[in-house]
PDB file of C-alpha atoms in Angstrom:
ATOM      1  CA  MET A  26     -25.191 -10.594  45.285  1.00  0.00           C
ATOM      2  CA  VAL A  27     -27.754 -12.737  43.302  1.00  0.00           C
ATOM      3  CA  TYR A  28     -27.974 -16.375  44.421  1.00  0.00           C
ATOM      4  CA  GLN A  29     -29.825 -19.399  42.510  1.00  0.00           C
ATOM      5  CA  ASN A  30     -30.404 -22.605  44.390  1.00  0.00           C
ATOM      6  CA  GLY A  31     -28.249 -21.369  47.219  1.00  0.00           C
ATOM      7  CA  LEU A  32     -25.018 -20.788  45.099  1.00  0.00           C
ATOM      8  CA  PRO A  33     -24.044 -17.148  44.131  1.00  0.00           C
ATOM      9  CA  VAL A  34     -24.597 -16.325  40.334  1.00  0.00           C
ATOM     10  CA  CYS A  35     -23.396 -13.060  40.180  1.00  0.00           C
ATOM     11  CA  SER A  36     -22.839  -9.634  42.033  1.00  0.00           C
ATOM     12  CA  LEU A  37     -23.488  -6.077  41.010  1.00  0.00           C
ATOM     13  CA  SER A  38     -21.919  -2.812  42.142  1.00  0.00           C
ATOM     14  CA  LEU A  39     -23.167   0.762  41.248  1.00  0.00           C
ATOM     15  CA  LYS A  40     -21.533   4.241  41.894  1.00  0.00           C
ATOM     16  CA  LYS A  41     -23.261   7.298  40.692  1.00  0.00           C
ATOM     17  CA  ASN A  42     -20.536   9.887  39.656  1.00  0.00           C
ATOM     18  CA  GLY A  43     -21.954  13.112  38.664  1.00  0.00           C
ATOM     19  CA  GLU A  44     -24.271  12.574  35.544  1.00  0.00           C
ATOM     20  CA  LYS A  45     -23.028   8.639  35.066  1.00  0.00           C
ATOM     21  CA  ILE A  46     -23.664   5.568  36.847  1.00  0.00           C
ATOM     22  CA  GLU A  47     -20.787   3.296  36.813  1.00  0.00           C
ATOM     23  CA  GLY A  48     -20.995  -0.088  37.198  1.00  0.00           C
ATOM     24  CA  VAL A  49     -19.288  -3.801  37.367  1.00  0.00           C
ATOM     25  CA  LEU A  50     -21.207  -6.987  36.985  1.00  0.00           C
ATOM     26  CA  GLN A  51     -19.453 -10.130  38.003  1.00  0.00           C
ATOM     27  CA  GLY A  52     -20.624 -13.570  37.220  1.00  0.00           C
ATOM     28  CA  GLU A  53     -21.917 -15.734  34.224  1.00  0.00           C
ATOM     29  CA  GLY A  54     -24.749 -15.528  31.926  1.00  0.00           C
ATOM     30  CA  ASN A  55     -26.777 -12.522  30.417  1.00  0.00           C
ATOM     31  CA  VAL A  56     -28.270 -10.440  33.319  1.00  0.00           C
ATOM     32  CA  LYS A  57     -31.231  -7.883  33.033  1.00  0.00           C
ATOM     33  CA  ILE A  58     -31.112  -4.867  35.243  1.00  0.00           C
ATOM     34  CA  ARG A  59     -34.122  -2.486  35.460  1.00  0.00           C
ATOM     35  CA  PHE A  60     -33.733   1.045  36.105  1.00  0.00           C
ATOM     36  CA  VAL A  61     -37.391   2.101  37.338  1.00  0.00           C
ATOM     37  CA  ASN A  62     -38.903   5.480  36.429  1.00  0.00           C
ATOM     38  CA  ARG A  63     -35.239   6.401  34.816  1.00  0.00           C
ATOM     39  CA  LYS A  64     -34.683   6.882  30.985  1.00  0.00           C
ATOM     40  CA  LEU A  65     -31.096   6.504  30.416  1.00  0.00           C
ATOM     41  CA  ARG A  66     -29.521   8.722  27.886  1.00  0.00           C
ATOM     42  CA  ALA A  67     -26.616   6.589  26.671  1.00  0.00           C
ATOM     43  CA  VAL A  68     -25.425   3.082  27.798  1.00  0.00           C
ATOM     44  CA  GLN A  69     -21.924   1.778  27.030  1.00  0.00           C
ATOM     45  CA  GLY A  70     -21.000  -1.876  27.489  1.00  0.00           C
ATOM     46  CA  ALA A  71     -24.787  -3.268  27.465  1.00  0.00           C
ATOM     47  CA  ASP A  72     -27.747  -3.814  25.341  1.00  0.00           C
ATOM     48  CA  VAL A  73     -30.485  -1.340  26.133  1.00  0.00           C
ATOM     49  CA  LYS A  74     -34.248  -1.147  26.057  1.00  0.00           C
ATOM     50  CA  ILE A  75     -36.727   1.348  27.159  1.00  0.00           C
ATOM     51  CA  ASP A  76     -39.750   0.054  28.720  1.00  0.00           C
ATOM     52  CA  GLY A  77     -42.155   2.713  29.491  1.00  0.00           C
ATOM     53  CA  ASN A  78     -40.630   4.852  32.213  1.00  0.00           C
ATOM     54  CA  ASP A  79     -38.010   2.259  32.865  1.00  0.00           C
ATOM     55  CA  THR A  80     -34.581   1.700  31.283  1.00  0.00           C
ATOM     56  CA  VAL A  81     -33.622  -2.273  30.935  1.00  0.00           C
ATOM     57  CA  ILE A  82     -30.256  -2.997  30.182  1.00  0.00           C
ATOM     58  CA  THR A  83     -28.843  -6.586  29.361  1.00  0.00           C
ATOM     59  CA  MET A  84     -25.391  -7.563  29.773  1.00  0.00           C
ATOM     60  CA  LYS A  85     -22.584 -10.174  30.431  1.00  0.00           C
ATOM     61  CA  ALA A  86     -19.903  -9.715  33.245  1.00  0.00           C
ATOM     62  CA  GLY A  87     -17.978  -6.819  32.832  1.00  0.00           C
ATOM     63  CA  GLU A  88     -18.134  -3.052  33.394  1.00  0.00           C
ATOM     64  CA  PHE A  89     -20.529  -0.543  31.810  1.00  0.00           C
ATOM     65  CA  VAL A  90     -21.509   3.152  32.311  1.00  0.00           C
ATOM     66  CA  CYS A  91     -24.810   4.893  31.860  1.00  0.00           C
ATOM     67  CA  GLU A  92     -25.355   8.553  31.557  1.00  0.00           C
ATOM     68  CA  VAL A  93     -28.605   9.625  33.544  1.00  0.00           C
TER      69      VAL A  93
END
């Protein structure tokens, strides 16, 4: 759960399933998630940017799937 000014803004749940990371983001606005020291091969449902050894995904509320 992410809070801003004491109010819940969004929540994120992640689950690793073999070579995939499945996630559900609930909330509002664009959210950036950084996977540190992890270059993801494919992401469905989010915009992707590789930053050094990290992968940064930007998404709105909904579901996404990443291949590791």
